[in-house]
Amino acid sequence: MSGSGRPRTSSFAEPQGASGAAAASVGTAAVVGSNTGKSGVSQASANNSSACANFKLARDSGKVTTVVATPGQGPDRPHEVSYNDIKVIGNGSFGVVYQARLIDSQEWVAIKKVLQDKRFKNRELQIMRKLDHCNIVRLRYFFYCSGEKKDEVYLNLVLDYVPETVYRVARHFSKAKTIIPIIYVKVYMYQLFRSLAYIHSQGVCHRDIKPQNLLVDPESAVLKLCDFGSAKQLVRGEPNVSYICSRYYRAPELIFGATDYTSTIDIWSAGCVLAELLMGQPIFPGDSGVDQLVEIIKVLGTPTREQIREMNPNYTEFKFPQIKAHPWTKVFKPRTPPEAIALCSRLLEYTPVSRLSPLQACAHSFFDELRQPATRLPSGRELPPLFNFTTAELMIQPQLNSTLIPPHARAQTSASTDGSEGSVQPGSTLTNST
């Protein structure tokens, strides 16, 4: 998030510990690998050796730190970047996240500092450098610095700072014993599906979709997907680890130990997030994989042999207790919109290929209200940009474009292109301004 002046003080509290560390993704996003070789990393870290030292002096917020950093996108043209007002905003097994202010622009950024193994490129960095989307936190710069131990090098990712997470917003309403307004559920989930459509079209699977990794600006309601530390470019035929994704949001094929899964695991996780926002609590809580599976079976019923085969062929002979599916209408509270329940049921499918694609989810009737020109946020503000699709996005599933682009956005686009309604020129975007 950009802006001058002090960042807004949030009214949402984040618990410390494991979940607090995860939500330190307040700006934690994927990092992308550079072409820098082993010697290049060493030299770069030596040049920025004072940066890591200054992080330790974070209490001296006025101290200016200057580093030689490489832009997150575009050519590798390192240049000096200065920042101050450094403070820790989160930490975990991955490393530490700091907040800082860029001297030149006075914009707030988040700096994710992780230990770098010089033998390998950082997968998070490699992925982040190729991503460019309005609903994905942006990698502005990256730089290396030396650690305390000999040959210890840290990679620092300079990312957009966004003040809130969906986790904290939902927790705020839960503590107040009220349900999050359905318009926010629609706006947040729609933007999440847009981000997933984009990364999946790039062959990238996030593998850790959860409320803590969904950053939101509480005023504009803009959502940005962050923390690509578990993300991977999935290649058909290449095995992947099954112990991925956070508890409560793991797709059943992962619980079954599948290693040939696809990006549809992100769709299952997104379905869990949607259900959680509607219910005010996780839909499939569990302390272990077995617990998790039991909770899933309580709702979806016992998977058929064919469904098990689709998740992991090695488990087809396994004997499961026969439990009937619980009607979706009884899973949710009585006043839950039927369209929301219908969407959930199309996301939380045992068979991976039966789950909706991200853009199919965006086109679902649950989001029709967002396509109405008069729809506003509870504050009276206009909705965030929802229809500024790039040409590349419109090529993912073009048969959906007539649904995805509402008439009022289509009409505006026609005035700025060649005059034919709904036409899109290469490189152009569509906006949802009226």
Coordinates of C-alpha atoms in Angstrom, one line a residue:
M1 CA 0.0 0.0 0.0
S2 CA 1.2 3.5 -0.7
G3 CA 0.7 6.7 1.1
S4 CA 2.5 9.3 3.0
G5 CA 2.3 10.0 6.7
R6 CA 1.9 7.4 9.5
P7 CA 0.2 4.2 8.5
R8 CA -3.3 3.9 9.9
T9 CA -3.6 2.4 13.3
S10 CA -5.7 -0.7 13.1
S11 CA -8.5 -1.6 15.5
F12 CA -8.0 -5.2 14.7
A13 CA -5.7 -7.1 17.1
E14 CA -3.5 -10.0 16.0
P15 CA -2.5 -12.7 18.4
Q16 CA 1.2 -13.3 18.9
G17 CA 2.7 -16.7 18.3
A18 CA 2.2 -19.0 15.3
S19 CA -0.8 -17.3 13.8
G20 CA 0.6 -13.9 14.5
A21 CA 3.8 -14.9 12.7
A22 CA 1.8 -16.1 9.8
A23 CA -0.1 -12.9 9.6
A24 CA 3.1 -11.0 9.7
S25 CA 2.5 -11.4 6.0
V26 CA 1.3 -7.9 6.3
G27 CA 3.3 -7.3 3.3
T28 CA 5.0 -10.7 3.2
A29 CA 4.9 -11.9 -0.3
A30 CA 6.7 -14.1 -2.6
V31 CA 10.2 -13.3 -3.5
V32 CA 11.7 -14.0 -6.9
G33 CA 15.1 -15.4 -7.7
S34 CA 17.7 -13.3 -9.3
N35 CA 20.2 -14.3 -11.8
T36 CA 22.9 -13.4 -9.4
G37 CA 25.4 -16.2 -8.9
K38 CA 27.1 -17.3 -5.7
S39 CA 29.8 -14.6 -6.0
G40 CA 27.3 -12.0 -7.0
V41 CA 25.2 -12.7 -3.9
S42 CA 28.3 -12.5 -1.7
Q43 CA 29.4 -9.2 -3.2
A44 CA 25.9 -7.7 -2.9
S45 CA 25.6 -8.8 0.7
A46 CA 29.0 -7.3 1.5
N47 CA 27.9 -4.0 -0.1
N48 CA 24.8 -4.0 2.1
S49 CA 26.4 -5.3 5.3
S50 CA 25.2 -2.3 7.2
A51 CA 21.6 -2.9 6.4
C52 CA 21.3 -6.0 8.6
A53 CA 23.1 -4.2 11.4
N54 CA 20.6 -1.3 11.1
F55 CA 17.7 -3.7 11.4
K56 CA 19.0 -4.5 14.9
L57 CA 18.9 -0.8 15.7
A58 CA 15.2 -0.6 14.6
R59 CA 14.3 1.3 17.7
D60 CA 16.3 4.2 16.3
S61 CA 13.5 4.8 13.8
G62 CA 15.0 8.0 12.5
K63 CA 18.2 6.4 11.2
V64 CA 18.4 6.3 7.5
T65 CA 19.6 3.0 5.9
T66 CA 20.8 3.0 2.3
V67 CA 21.2 -0.2 0.3
V68 CA 22.0 -1.2 -3.3
A69 CA 18.8 -2.9 -4.4
T70 CA 17.5 -4.5 -7.6
P71 CA 14.0 -3.6 -8.9
G72 CA 11.5 -6.4 -8.4
Q73 CA 10.4 -6.2 -12.1
G74 CA 12.2 -5.2 -15.2
P75 CA 15.9 -5.2 -16.0
D76 CA 18.4 -6.0 -13.3
R77 CA 19.6 -2.4 -12.7
P78 CA 20.7 -2.1 -9.0
H79 CA 20.6 1.3 -7.5
E80 CA 20.6 2.9 -4.1
V81 CA 17.4 2.8 -2.0
S82 CA 17.1 4.6 1.3
Y83 CA 14.6 4.1 4.0
N84 CA 14.0 4.8 7.7
D85 CA 11.3 4.4 10.5
I86 CA 12.2 0.7 10.7
K87 CA 10.2 -1.5 13.1
V88 CA 9.5 -5.2 13.4
I89 CA 5.9 -6.1 12.5
G90 CA 6.2 -9.9 12.5
N91 CA 8.4 -12.9 12.6
G92 CA 8.3 -16.7 12.2
S93 CA 10.2 -19.7 11.0
F94 CA 10.6 -18.0 7.6
G95 CA 12.5 -15.0 9.1
V96 CA 11.4 -11.4 10.1
V97 CA 9.2 -8.8 8.5
Y98 CA 9.9 -5.1 9.1
Q99 CA 8.0 -2.0 8.2
A100 CA 9.9 0.9 6.8
R101 CA 9.4 4.2 4.9
L102 CA 11.1 4.9 1.6
I103 CA 12.9 8.2 1.8
D104 CA 12.3 9.2 -1.8
S105 CA 8.5 8.6 -2.0
Q106 CA 7.6 8.6 1.7
E107 CA 5.7 5.4 1.0
W108 CA 5.5 2.6 3.5
V109 CA 6.9 -0.8 2.6
A110 CA 7.3 -4.2 4.3
I111 CA 10.7 -5.8 4.2
K112 CA 10.8 -9.6 4.5
K113 CA 14.2 -10.8 5.6
V114 CA 15.0 -14.5 5.0
L115 CA 18.2 -16.6 5.3
Q116 CA 19.5 -17.4 1.9
D117 CA 21.1 -20.6 1.0
K118 CA 23.8 -19.5 -1.5
R119 CA 23.7 -22.9 -3.3
F120 CA 20.2 -22.3 -4.6
K121 CA 18.1 -19.6 -6.0
N122 CA 15.2 -18.5 -3.8
R123 CA 12.0 -19.9 -5.3
E124 CA 9.9 -17.2 -3.7
L125 CA 12.0 -14.5 -5.3
Q126 CA 11.9 -16.3 -8.7
I127 CA 8.2 -16.4 -8.7
M128 CA 7.6 -12.9 -7.3
R129 CA 9.7 -11.3 -10.0
K130 CA 7.5 -12.6 -12.7
L131 CA 4.1 -11.7 -11.1
D132 CA 2.4 -8.4 -11.8
H133 CA -1.2 -8.0 -10.9
C134 CA -3.3 -5.6 -9.0
N135 CA -4.5 -8.2 -6.5
I136 CA -1.0 -9.5 -5.7
V137 CA 1.4 -7.7 -3.4
R138 CA 4.1 -6.2 -5.4
L139 CA 7.8 -6.9 -5.1
R140 CA 9.4 -3.4 -5.3
Y141 CA 13.0 -4.3 -4.7
F142 CA 15.2 -7.0 -3.3
F143 CA 18.7 -6.9 -1.8
Y144 CA 21.1 -9.1 0.1
C145 CA 23.0 -8.4 3.3
S146 CA 25.5 -10.3 5.5
G147 CA 24.5 -12.0 8.7
E148 CA 26.4 -12.3 12.0
K149 CA 27.9 -15.7 11.1
K150 CA 30.6 -16.3 8.5
D151 CA 29.2 -16.7 5.0
E152 CA 25.7 -16.0 6.3
V153 CA 23.6 -14.1 3.8
Y154 CA 20.1 -12.8 4.0
L155 CA 17.7 -12.0 1.2
N156 CA 15.5 -9.0 1.8
L157 CA 12.3 -8.5 -0.2
V158 CA 10.9 -5.0 -0.3
L159 CA 7.1 -5.3 -0.7
D160 CA 4.0 -3.2 -0.8
Y161 CA 2.8 -2.5 2.8
V162 CA -0.9 -3.2 3.3
P163 CA -2.3 -2.6 6.8
E164 CA -4.8 -5.4 7.4
T165 CA -5.5 -9.1 6.7
V166 CA -8.8 -10.8 6.1
Y167 CA -8.0 -12.9 9.2
R168 CA -7.9 -9.8 11.4
V169 CA -11.0 -8.3 9.8
A170 CA -13.0 -11.5 10.3
R171 CA -11.7 -11.8 13.8
H172 CA -12.8 -8.3 14.6
F173 CA -16.4 -9.1 13.6
S174 CA -16.3 -12.5 15.3
K175 CA -15.2 -10.8 18.6
A176 CA -18.1 -8.4 18.2
K177 CA -20.4 -11.4 17.8
T178 CA -21.6 -10.3 14.4
I179 CA -21.2 -11.5 10.9
I180 CA -19.0 -9.7 8.4
P181 CA -21.1 -7.7 6.0
I182 CA -21.8 -9.9 2.9
I183 CA -20.6 -7.2 0.5
Y184 CA -17.1 -7.5 2.0
V185 CA -17.2 -11.3 1.6
K186 CA -18.1 -10.7 -2.1
V187 CA -15.4 -8.0 -2.7
Y188 CA -12.7 -10.0 -0.9
M189 CA -13.4 -13.4 -2.4
Y190 CA -13.8 -12.0 -5.9
Q191 CA -10.4 -10.4 -5.7
L192 CA -8.9 -13.6 -4.3
F193 CA -10.3 -15.5 -7.3
R194 CA -8.9 -12.9 -9.7
S195 CA -5.4 -13.3 -8.2
L196 CA -5.7 -17.1 -8.4
A197 CA -6.8 -16.9 -12.0
Y198 CA -3.7 -14.9 -12.8
I199 CA -1.1 -17.0 -10.9
H200 CA -2.6 -20.3 -12.2
S201 CA -2.4 -19.0 -15.8
Q202 CA 1.3 -18.5 -15.1
G203 CA 1.6 -22.1 -13.9
V204 CA 2.1 -21.0 -10.3
C205 CA 0.3 -22.7 -7.4
H206 CA 0.3 -20.7 -4.1
R207 CA -0.1 -23.7 -1.8
D208 CA -0.9 -21.6 1.3
I209 CA -4.2 -19.8 0.7
K210 CA -5.6 -18.7 4.1
P211 CA -7.1 -15.6 5.7
Q212 CA -3.7 -14.5 7.1
N213 CA -2.2 -14.3 3.6
L214 CA -4.9 -12.1 2.2
L215 CA -4.0 -8.5 2.8
V216 CA -6.7 -5.8 2.7
D217 CA -6.8 -2.0 2.8
P218 CA -9.7 -1.4 5.2
E219 CA -10.7 1.9 3.5
S220 CA -10.6 0.9 -0.2
A221 CA -11.3 -2.8 0.3
V222 CA -8.5 -3.7 -2.1
L223 CA -7.2 -7.2 -1.5
K224 CA -3.7 -8.4 -2.3
L225 CA -2.5 -12.0 -2.1
C226 CA 0.8 -12.3 -0.3
D227 CA 3.4 -14.8 1.1
F228 CA 4.6 -16.9 -1.8
G229 CA 7.0 -18.7 0.4
S230 CA 5.3 -22.0 -0.3
A231 CA 4.4 -21.3 -3.9
K232 CA 5.7 -23.4 -6.7
Q233 CA 5.6 -23.7 -10.5
L234 CA 3.8 -27.0 -10.9
V235 CA 5.0 -29.2 -13.8
R236 CA 2.9 -32.1 -14.9
G237 CA 4.7 -35.4 -14.1
E238 CA 7.0 -33.9 -11.5
P239 CA 6.2 -34.9 -7.9
N240 CA 5.5 -32.3 -5.2
V241 CA 5.5 -32.6 -1.4
S242 CA 2.0 -33.3 0.0
Y243 CA 2.7 -31.7 3.4
I244 CA 2.0 -28.3 2.2
C245 CA -0.7 -25.7 3.0
S246 CA -1.9 -24.7 6.5
R247 CA -4.2 -26.6 8.7
Y248 CA -8.0 -26.1 8.1
Y249 CA -7.3 -25.2 4.4
R250 CA -5.7 -28.4 3.1
A251 CA -7.4 -30.0 0.2
P252 CA -8.3 -33.7 0.8
E253 CA -5.9 -35.0 -1.8
L254 CA -3.1 -33.5 0.2
I255 CA -4.4 -35.2 3.4
F256 CA -4.4 -38.4 1.3
G257 CA -0.7 -37.8 0.5
A258 CA -1.0 -37.0 -3.2
T259 CA 2.1 -35.7 -4.9
D260 CA 0.7 -35.2 -8.3
Y261 CA -1.8 -32.5 -7.3
T262 CA -2.7 -29.4 -9.3
S263 CA -3.5 -25.8 -8.7
T264 CA -7.0 -26.9 -7.7
I265 CA -5.7 -27.3 -4.2
D266 CA -5.8 -23.4 -4.1
I267 CA -9.5 -23.5 -5.1
W268 CA -10.3 -25.9 -2.2
S269 CA -8.5 -23.5 0.2
A270 CA -10.4 -20.5 -1.2
G271 CA -13.6 -22.4 -0.6
C272 CA -12.6 -22.9 3.0
V273 CA -11.9 -19.2 3.3
L274 CA -15.3 -18.4 1.9
A275 CA -17.1 -20.8 4.2
E276 CA -15.2 -19.4 7.2
L277 CA -16.3 -15.8 6.4
L278 CA -19.9 -16.9 6.1
M279 CA -19.8 -19.0 9.3
G280 CA -17.6 -16.9 11.5
Q281 CA -15.3 -20.0 12.1
P282 CA -13.3 -22.5 10.2
I283 CA -15.5 -25.1 8.4
F284 CA -13.0 -28.0 8.7
P285 CA -11.1 -27.6 12.0
G286 CA -8.8 -30.4 13.1
D287 CA -5.7 -31.1 15.0
S288 CA -4.3 -33.6 12.6
G289 CA -4.7 -34.9 9.1
V290 CA -7.1 -37.6 10.3
D291 CA -9.2 -35.1 12.3
Q292 CA -9.3 -32.9 9.2
L293 CA -10.5 -35.7 7.1
V294 CA -13.2 -36.6 9.6
E295 CA -14.5 -33.0 9.6
I296 CA -14.6 -33.0 5.8
I297 CA -16.5 -36.3 5.7
K298 CA -19.0 -35.0 8.2
V299 CA -20.0 -32.4 5.6
L300 CA -19.3 -34.0 2.2
G301 CA -20.0 -37.5 3.3
T302 CA -17.8 -40.5 2.6
P303 CA -16.0 -40.2 -0.7
T304 CA -16.9 -42.7 -3.4
R305 CA -14.2 -45.1 -4.6
E306 CA -14.0 -43.0 -7.8
Q307 CA -13.5 -39.8 -5.8
I308 CA -10.8 -41.4 -3.8
R309 CA -9.1 -42.6 -7.0
E310 CA -9.1 -39.0 -8.3
M311 CA -7.5 -37.8 -5.1
N312 CA -5.0 -40.6 -4.6
P313 CA -5.3 -44.1 -6.3
N314 CA -3.3 -45.7 -3.5
Y315 CA -6.2 -45.3 -1.1
T316 CA -9.0 -46.9 -3.2
E317 CA -9.1 -50.1 -1.0
F318 CA -9.1 -48.2 2.2
K319 CA -12.3 -48.7 4.3
F320 CA -14.0 -45.5 5.4
P321 CA -17.0 -45.4 7.6
Q322 CA -20.1 -44.7 5.5
I323 CA -21.5 -41.3 6.3
K324 CA -24.1 -39.4 4.3
A325 CA -23.4 -35.9 3.1
H326 CA -24.8 -33.1 5.3
P327 CA -27.1 -30.8 3.3
W328 CA -25.2 -27.6 2.5
T329 CA -28.1 -25.5 3.6
K330 CA -27.8 -27.0 7.1
V331 CA -24.0 -26.4 7.3
F332 CA -24.5 -22.6 7.2
K333 CA -26.7 -20.3 9.3
P334 CA -30.3 -19.8 8.1
R335 CA -29.8 -16.3 6.6
T336 CA -26.8 -17.3 4.5
P337 CA -27.4 -16.2 0.8
P338 CA -28.3 -19.3 -1.3
E339 CA -25.8 -18.2 -4.0
A340 CA -23.0 -18.2 -1.4
I341 CA -23.9 -21.8 -0.4
A342 CA -24.1 -22.8 -4.0
L343 CA -20.6 -21.4 -4.7
C344 CA -19.1 -23.1 -1.7
S345 CA -20.5 -26.4 -2.9
R346 CA -18.8 -26.0 -6.2
L347 CA -15.4 -25.2 -4.6
L348 CA -15.4 -27.8 -1.9
E349 CA -15.6 -30.9 -4.2
Y350 CA -13.7 -34.1 -3.5
T351 CA -12.8 -34.5 -7.2
P352 CA -10.2 -31.9 -8.0
V353 CA -11.2 -31.4 -11.6
S354 CA -14.8 -30.9 -10.5
R355 CA -13.9 -27.7 -8.7
L356 CA -14.7 -24.4 -10.4
S357 CA -11.8 -22.6 -12.0
P358 CA -11.0 -19.2 -10.5
L359 CA -12.6 -17.2 -13.3
Q360 CA -15.7 -19.5 -13.2
A361 CA -15.9 -18.6 -9.6
C362 CA -15.7 -14.8 -10.5
A363 CA -18.5 -15.3 -13.0
H364 CA -20.7 -17.0 -10.4
S365 CA -24.1 -15.4 -9.5
F366 CA -22.9 -14.8 -6.0
F367 CA -20.8 -11.9 -7.3
D368 CA -23.6 -10.4 -9.5
E369 CA -24.1 -7.6 -7.0
L370 CA -20.5 -6.4 -7.7
R371 CA -21.4 -6.1 -11.4
Q372 CA -24.2 -3.6 -10.7
P373 CA -23.0 0.0 -11.3
A374 CA -24.8 1.4 -8.2
T375 CA -23.2 -1.0 -5.7
R376 CA -21.1 0.7 -3.0
L377 CA -19.2 -0.3 0.1
P378 CA -20.9 0.2 3.5
S379 CA -18.9 3.4 3.9
G380 CA -20.4 4.8 0.7
R381 CA -17.2 4.5 -1.2
E382 CA -17.0 3.0 -4.7
L383 CA -15.9 -0.6 -5.0
P384 CA -12.2 -1.2 -5.6
P385 CA -11.2 -1.9 -9.2
L386 CA -12.8 -5.2 -10.2
F387 CA -13.0 -5.2 -13.9
N388 CA -9.6 -3.8 -15.0
F389 CA -8.8 -7.0 -16.7
T390 CA -5.7 -7.1 -18.9
T391 CA -5.7 -8.7 -22.3
A392 CA -3.8 -11.7 -20.9
E393 CA -6.5 -12.2 -18.2
L394 CA -9.3 -12.0 -20.8
M395 CA -7.6 -14.8 -22.8
I396 CA -7.7 -17.3 -19.9
Q397 CA -11.3 -18.3 -20.4
P398 CA -12.7 -15.9 -23.1
Q399 CA -16.1 -17.6 -23.1
L400 CA -16.7 -16.0 -19.6
N401 CA -15.8 -12.4 -20.6
S402 CA -19.4 -11.5 -21.4
T403 CA -20.3 -12.3 -17.8
L404 CA -17.1 -10.9 -16.2
I405 CA -17.3 -7.5 -17.9
P406 CA -20.6 -5.7 -16.9
P407 CA -22.2 -3.4 -19.5
H408 CA -21.2 -0.2 -17.7
A409 CA -17.5 -1.2 -17.7
R410 CA -17.9 -2.4 -21.3
A411 CA -19.3 0.9 -22.5
Q412 CA -16.5 2.9 -21.0
T413 CA -13.9 0.6 -22.6
S414 CA -15.5 1.1 -26.0
A415 CA -15.2 4.8 -25.8
S416 CA -11.4 4.6 -25.2
T417 CA -10.6 1.9 -27.8
D418 CA -12.0 1.6 -31.4
G419 CA -15.6 2.4 -30.6
S420 CA -17.0 -1.1 -30.8
E421 CA -18.7 -2.1 -27.5
G422 CA -16.7 -4.5 -25.4
S423 CA -13.6 -4.4 -27.6
V424 CA -10.3 -4.7 -25.9
Q425 CA -7.0 -3.7 -27.5
P426 CA -3.7 -5.5 -26.7
G427 CA -2.2 -4.1 -23.5
S428 CA -5.4 -2.3 -22.6
T429 CA -7.4 -2.8 -19.4
L430 CA -11.0 -2.5 -18.3
T431 CA -12.0 -0.4 -15.4
N432 CA -15.1 -0.4 -13.2
S433 CA -15.5 3.3 -12.9
T434 CA -18.9 4.6 -13.9

